[in-house]
Amino acid sequence: MKKSRSFPQLFPPLRFPSNCYIDLELLTVMDSRKQKQNNLVLYRRRMGFTQKQVARLLGHHDTSMVSHYEHSRALPPLMVALRLEIIYRVPVAFLFPVMYDELKLQIRELESSLAGAAQRPLF
């Protein structure tokens, strides 16, 4: 019969305040939203391209920057974003929907604050 071995506890248990789980839930929701900052992987796979192929089409020597763009660790410059639009055959707004929606909301709020009483928004 085998005896179960218990390992000594190296660190004492952490004491959390009673409301710590609320912050944890909020953080989890924010992290999951942050992880989905763009649709580059979705459209690359839809086109059937590998990261290496996309890197070559962008004029890069390796896939590191494509990976950085896809994981939202780097934001592509305007020329690269336009090239991605051409490669994936979708508007840049589709590639970066979260950023697009946030910018659109900010601009619409500014428009409404700038509009006079007699002026109506165009759209």
mmCIF file with all atom_site columns, C-alpha atoms in Angstrom, residues 5-95:
data_model
loop_
_atom_site.group_PDB
_atom_site.id
_atom_site.type_symbol
_atom_site.label_atom_id
_atom_site.label_alt_id
_atom_site.label_comp_id
_atom_site.label_asym_id
_atom_site.label_entity_id
_atom_site.label_seq_id
_atom_site.pdbx_PDB_ins_code
_atom_site.Cartn_x
_atom_site.Cartn_y
_atom_site.Cartn_z
_atom_site.occupancy
_atom_site.B_iso_or_equiv
_atom_site.pdbx_formal_charge
_atom_site.auth_seq_id
_atom_site.auth_comp_id
_atom_site.auth_asym_id
_atom_site.auth_atom_id
_atom_site.pdbx_PDB_model_num
ATOM 1  C CA . ARG A 1 5  ? 3.262   12.101 0.525   1.00 0.00 ? 5  ARG A CA 1
ATOM 2  C CA . SER A 1 6  ? 2.496   15.639 1.427   1.00 0.00 ? 6  SER A CA 1
ATOM 3  C CA . PHE A 1 7  ? 4.820   18.405 0.520   1.00 0.00 ? 7  PHE A CA 1
ATOM 4  C CA . PRO A 1 8  ? 5.681   21.024 3.098   1.00 0.00 ? 8  PRO A CA 1
ATOM 5  C CA . GLN A 1 9  ? 3.997   24.335 2.540   1.00 0.00 ? 9  GLN A CA 1
ATOM 6  C CA . LEU A 1 10 ? 6.645   26.786 1.424   1.00 0.00 ? 10 LEU A CA 1
ATOM 7  C CA . PHE A 1 11 ? 4.477   29.890 1.548   1.00 0.00 ? 11 PHE A CA 1
ATOM 8  C CA . PRO A 1 12 ? 1.748   30.698 4.051   1.00 0.00 ? 12 PRO A CA 1
ATOM 9  C CA . PRO A 1 13 ? -1.750  31.151 2.635   1.00 0.00 ? 13 PRO A CA 1
ATOM 10 C CA . LEU A 1 14 ? -2.575  34.664 1.515   1.00 0.00 ? 14 LEU A CA 1
ATOM 11 C CA . ARG A 1 15 ? -5.355  36.499 3.259   1.00 0.00 ? 15 ARG A CA 1
ATOM 12 C CA . PHE A 1 16 ? -7.713  38.213 0.835   1.00 0.00 ? 16 PHE A CA 1
ATOM 13 C CA . PRO A 1 17 ? -10.167 40.946 1.705   1.00 0.00 ? 17 PRO A CA 1
ATOM 14 C CA . SER A 1 18 ? -13.821 39.916 1.505   1.00 0.00 ? 18 SER A CA 1
ATOM 15 C CA . ASN A 1 19 ? -14.436 41.809 -1.766  1.00 0.00 ? 19 ASN A CA 1
ATOM 16 C CA . CYS A 1 20 ? -11.361 40.508 -3.611  1.00 0.00 ? 20 CYS A CA 1
ATOM 17 C CA . TYR A 1 21 ? -13.399 38.252 -5.879  1.00 0.00 ? 21 TYR A CA 1
ATOM 18 C CA . ILE A 1 22 ? -15.352 41.165 -7.288  1.00 0.00 ? 22 ILE A CA 1
ATOM 19 C CA . ASP A 1 23 ? -12.111 42.767 -8.454  1.00 0.00 ? 23 ASP A CA 1
ATOM 20 C CA . LEU A 1 24 ? -10.938 39.418 -9.802  1.00 0.00 ? 24 LEU A CA 1
ATOM 21 C CA . GLU A 1 25 ? -14.123 39.015 -11.854 1.00 0.00 ? 25 GLU A CA 1
ATOM 22 C CA . LEU A 1 26 ? -13.774 42.527 -13.251 1.00 0.00 ? 26 LEU A CA 1
ATOM 23 C CA . LEU A 1 27 ? -10.137 41.890 -14.074 1.00 0.00 ? 27 LEU A CA 1
ATOM 24 C CA . THR A 1 28 ? -11.034 38.624 -15.837 1.00 0.00 ? 28 THR A CA 1
ATOM 25 C CA . VAL A 1 29 ? -13.654 40.355 -17.982 1.00 0.00 ? 29 VAL A CA 1
ATOM 26 C CA . MET A 1 30 ? -11.217 43.135 -18.832 1.00 0.00 ? 30 MET A CA 1
ATOM 27 C CA . ASP A 1 31 ? -8.434  40.662 -19.635 1.00 0.00 ? 31 ASP A CA 1
ATOM 28 C CA . SER A 1 32 ? -10.672 38.628 -21.939 1.00 0.00 ? 32 SER A CA 1
ATOM 29 C CA . ARG A 1 33 ? -11.692 41.816 -23.737 1.00 0.00 ? 33 ARG A CA 1
ATOM 30 C CA . LYS A 1 34 ? -8.109  42.944 -24.007 1.00 0.00 ? 34 LYS A CA 1
ATOM 31 C CA . GLN A 1 35 ? -7.024  39.605 -25.459 1.00 0.00 ? 35 GLN A CA 1
ATOM 32 C CA . LYS A 1 36 ? -9.513  40.074 -28.305 1.00 0.00 ? 36 LYS A CA 1
ATOM 33 C CA . GLN A 1 37 ? -8.214  43.441 -29.517 1.00 0.00 ? 37 GLN A CA 1
ATOM 34 C CA . ASN A 1 38 ? -8.123  42.476 -33.181 1.00 0.00 ? 38 ASN A CA 1
ATOM 35 C CA . ASN A 1 39 ? -9.299  39.929 -35.723 1.00 0.00 ? 39 ASN A CA 1
ATOM 36 C CA . LEU A 1 40 ? -5.993  39.455 -37.527 1.00 0.00 ? 40 LEU A CA 1
ATOM 37 C CA . VAL A 1 41 ? -5.743  35.731 -36.771 1.00 0.00 ? 41 VAL A CA 1
ATOM 38 C CA . LEU A 1 42 ? -9.354  35.169 -37.832 1.00 0.00 ? 42 LEU A CA 1
ATOM 39 C CA . TYR A 1 43 ? -8.894  36.831 -41.217 1.00 0.00 ? 43 TYR A CA 1
ATOM 40 C CA . ARG A 1 44 ? -5.455  35.307 -41.802 1.00 0.00 ? 44 ARG A CA 1
ATOM 41 C CA . ARG A 1 45 ? -6.882  31.835 -41.252 1.00 0.00 ? 45 ARG A CA 1
ATOM 42 C CA . ARG A 1 46 ? -9.941  32.642 -43.374 1.00 0.00 ? 46 ARG A CA 1
ATOM 43 C CA . MET A 1 47 ? -7.601  33.491 -46.235 1.00 0.00 ? 47 MET A CA 1
ATOM 44 C CA . GLY A 1 48 ? -5.599  30.313 -45.600 1.00 0.00 ? 48 GLY A CA 1
ATOM 45 C CA . PHE A 1 49 ? -2.313  32.148 -45.010 1.00 0.00 ? 49 PHE A CA 1
ATOM 46 C CA . THR A 1 50 ? 0.447   31.250 -42.578 1.00 0.00 ? 50 THR A CA 1
ATOM 47 C CA . GLN A 1 51 ? 2.199   33.927 -40.533 1.00 0.00 ? 51 GLN A CA 1
ATOM 48 C CA . LYS A 1 52 ? 5.244   33.390 -42.733 1.00 0.00 ? 52 LYS A CA 1
ATOM 49 C CA . GLN A 1 53 ? 3.257   34.111 -45.892 1.00 0.00 ? 53 GLN A CA 1
ATOM 50 C CA . VAL A 1 54 ? 1.754   37.268 -44.405 1.00 0.00 ? 54 VAL A CA 1
ATOM 51 C CA . ALA A 1 55 ? 5.173   38.393 -43.214 1.00 0.00 ? 55 ALA A CA 1
ATOM 52 C CA . ARG A 1 56 ? 6.527   38.009 -46.759 1.00 0.00 ? 56 ARG A CA 1
ATOM 53 C CA . LEU A 1 57 ? 3.576   39.914 -48.228 1.00 0.00 ? 57 LEU A CA 1
ATOM 54 C CA . LEU A 1 58 ? 4.260   42.717 -45.728 1.00 0.00 ? 58 LEU A CA 1
ATOM 55 C CA . GLY A 1 59 ? 7.950   42.713 -46.655 1.00 0.00 ? 59 GLY A CA 1
ATOM 56 C CA . HIS A 1 60 ? 9.156   41.398 -43.284 1.00 0.00 ? 60 HIS A CA 1
ATOM 57 C CA . HIS A 1 61 ? 12.023  38.929 -43.010 1.00 0.00 ? 61 HIS A CA 1
ATOM 58 C CA . ASP A 1 62 ? 10.436  36.876 -40.209 1.00 0.00 ? 62 ASP A CA 1
ATOM 59 C CA . THR A 1 63 ? 7.095   36.330 -38.495 1.00 0.00 ? 63 THR A CA 1
ATOM 60 C CA . SER A 1 64 ? 7.856   38.118 -35.229 1.00 0.00 ? 64 SER A CA 1
ATOM 61 C CA . MET A 1 65 ? 6.037   41.354 -36.068 1.00 0.00 ? 65 MET A CA 1
ATOM 62 C CA . VAL A 1 66 ? 3.023   39.507 -37.474 1.00 0.00 ? 66 VAL A CA 1
ATOM 63 C CA . SER A 1 67 ? 2.825   37.622 -34.193 1.00 0.00 ? 67 SER A CA 1
ATOM 64 C CA . HIS A 1 68 ? 3.141   40.875 -32.238 1.00 0.00 ? 68 HIS A CA 1
ATOM 65 C CA . TYR A 1 69 ? 0.306   42.412 -34.262 1.00 0.00 ? 69 TYR A CA 1
ATOM 66 C CA . GLU A 1 70 ? -1.920  39.347 -33.836 1.00 0.00 ? 70 GLU A CA 1
ATOM 67 C CA . HIS A 1 71 ? -1.379  39.194 -30.059 1.00 0.00 ? 71 HIS A CA 1
ATOM 68 C CA . SER A 1 72 ? -1.894  42.962 -29.666 1.00 0.00 ? 72 SER A CA 1
ATOM 69 C CA . ARG A 1 73 ? 1.640   43.450 -28.390 1.00 0.00 ? 73 ARG A CA 1
ATOM 70 C CA . ALA A 1 74 ? 2.258   45.992 -31.157 1.00 0.00 ? 74 ALA A CA 1
ATOM 71 C CA . LEU A 1 75 ? 0.041   48.213 -33.249 1.00 0.00 ? 75 LEU A CA 1
ATOM 72 C CA . PRO A 1 76 ? 0.889   48.199 -36.949 1.00 0.00 ? 76 PRO A CA 1
ATOM 73 C CA . PRO A 1 77 ? 1.769   51.536 -38.549 1.00 0.00 ? 77 PRO A CA 1
ATOM 74 C CA . LEU A 1 78 ? -0.711  52.971 -41.036 1.00 0.00 ? 78 LEU A CA 1
ATOM 75 C CA . MET A 1 79 ? 1.082   51.551 -44.097 1.00 0.00 ? 79 MET A CA 1
ATOM 76 C CA . VAL A 1 80 ? 1.156   48.056 -42.579 1.00 0.00 ? 80 VAL A CA 1
ATOM 77 C CA . ALA A 1 81 ? -2.513  48.309 -41.533 1.00 0.00 ? 81 ALA A CA 1
ATOM 78 C CA . LEU A 1 82 ? -3.452  49.265 -45.092 1.00 0.00 ? 82 LEU A CA 1
ATOM 79 C CA . ARG A 1 83 ? -1.395  46.372 -46.467 1.00 0.00 ? 83 ARG A CA 1
ATOM 80 C CA . LEU A 1 84 ? -3.188  44.013 -44.055 1.00 0.00 ? 84 LEU A CA 1
ATOM 81 C CA . GLU A 1 85 ? -6.486  45.403 -45.347 1.00 0.00 ? 85 GLU A CA 1
ATOM 82 C CA . ILE A 1 86 ? -5.415  44.559 -48.891 1.00 0.00 ? 86 ILE A CA 1
ATOM 83 C CA . ILE A 1 87 ? -4.032  41.117 -47.976 1.00 0.00 ? 87 ILE A CA 1
ATOM 84 C CA . TYR A 1 88 ? -7.112  40.050 -45.976 1.00 0.00 ? 88 TYR A CA 1
ATOM 85 C CA . ARG A 1 89 ? -9.556  41.843 -48.298 1.00 0.00 ? 89 ARG A CA 1
ATOM 86 C CA . VAL A 1 90 ? -11.490 43.508 -45.462 1.00 0.00 ? 90 VAL A CA 1
ATOM 87 C CA . PRO A 1 91 ? -11.542 47.097 -44.159 1.00 0.00 ? 91 PRO A CA 1
ATOM 88 C CA . VAL A 1 92 ? -9.118  48.042 -41.391 1.00 0.00 ? 92 VAL A CA 1
ATOM 89 C CA . ALA A 1 93 ? -12.146 48.652 -39.144 1.00 0.00 ? 93 ALA A CA 1
ATOM 90 C CA . PHE A 1 94 ? -12.949 44.924 -39.405 1.00 0.00 ? 94 PHE A CA 1
ATOM 91 C CA . LEU A 1 95 ? -9.385  43.996 -38.463 1.00 0.00 ? 95 LEU A CA 1
#
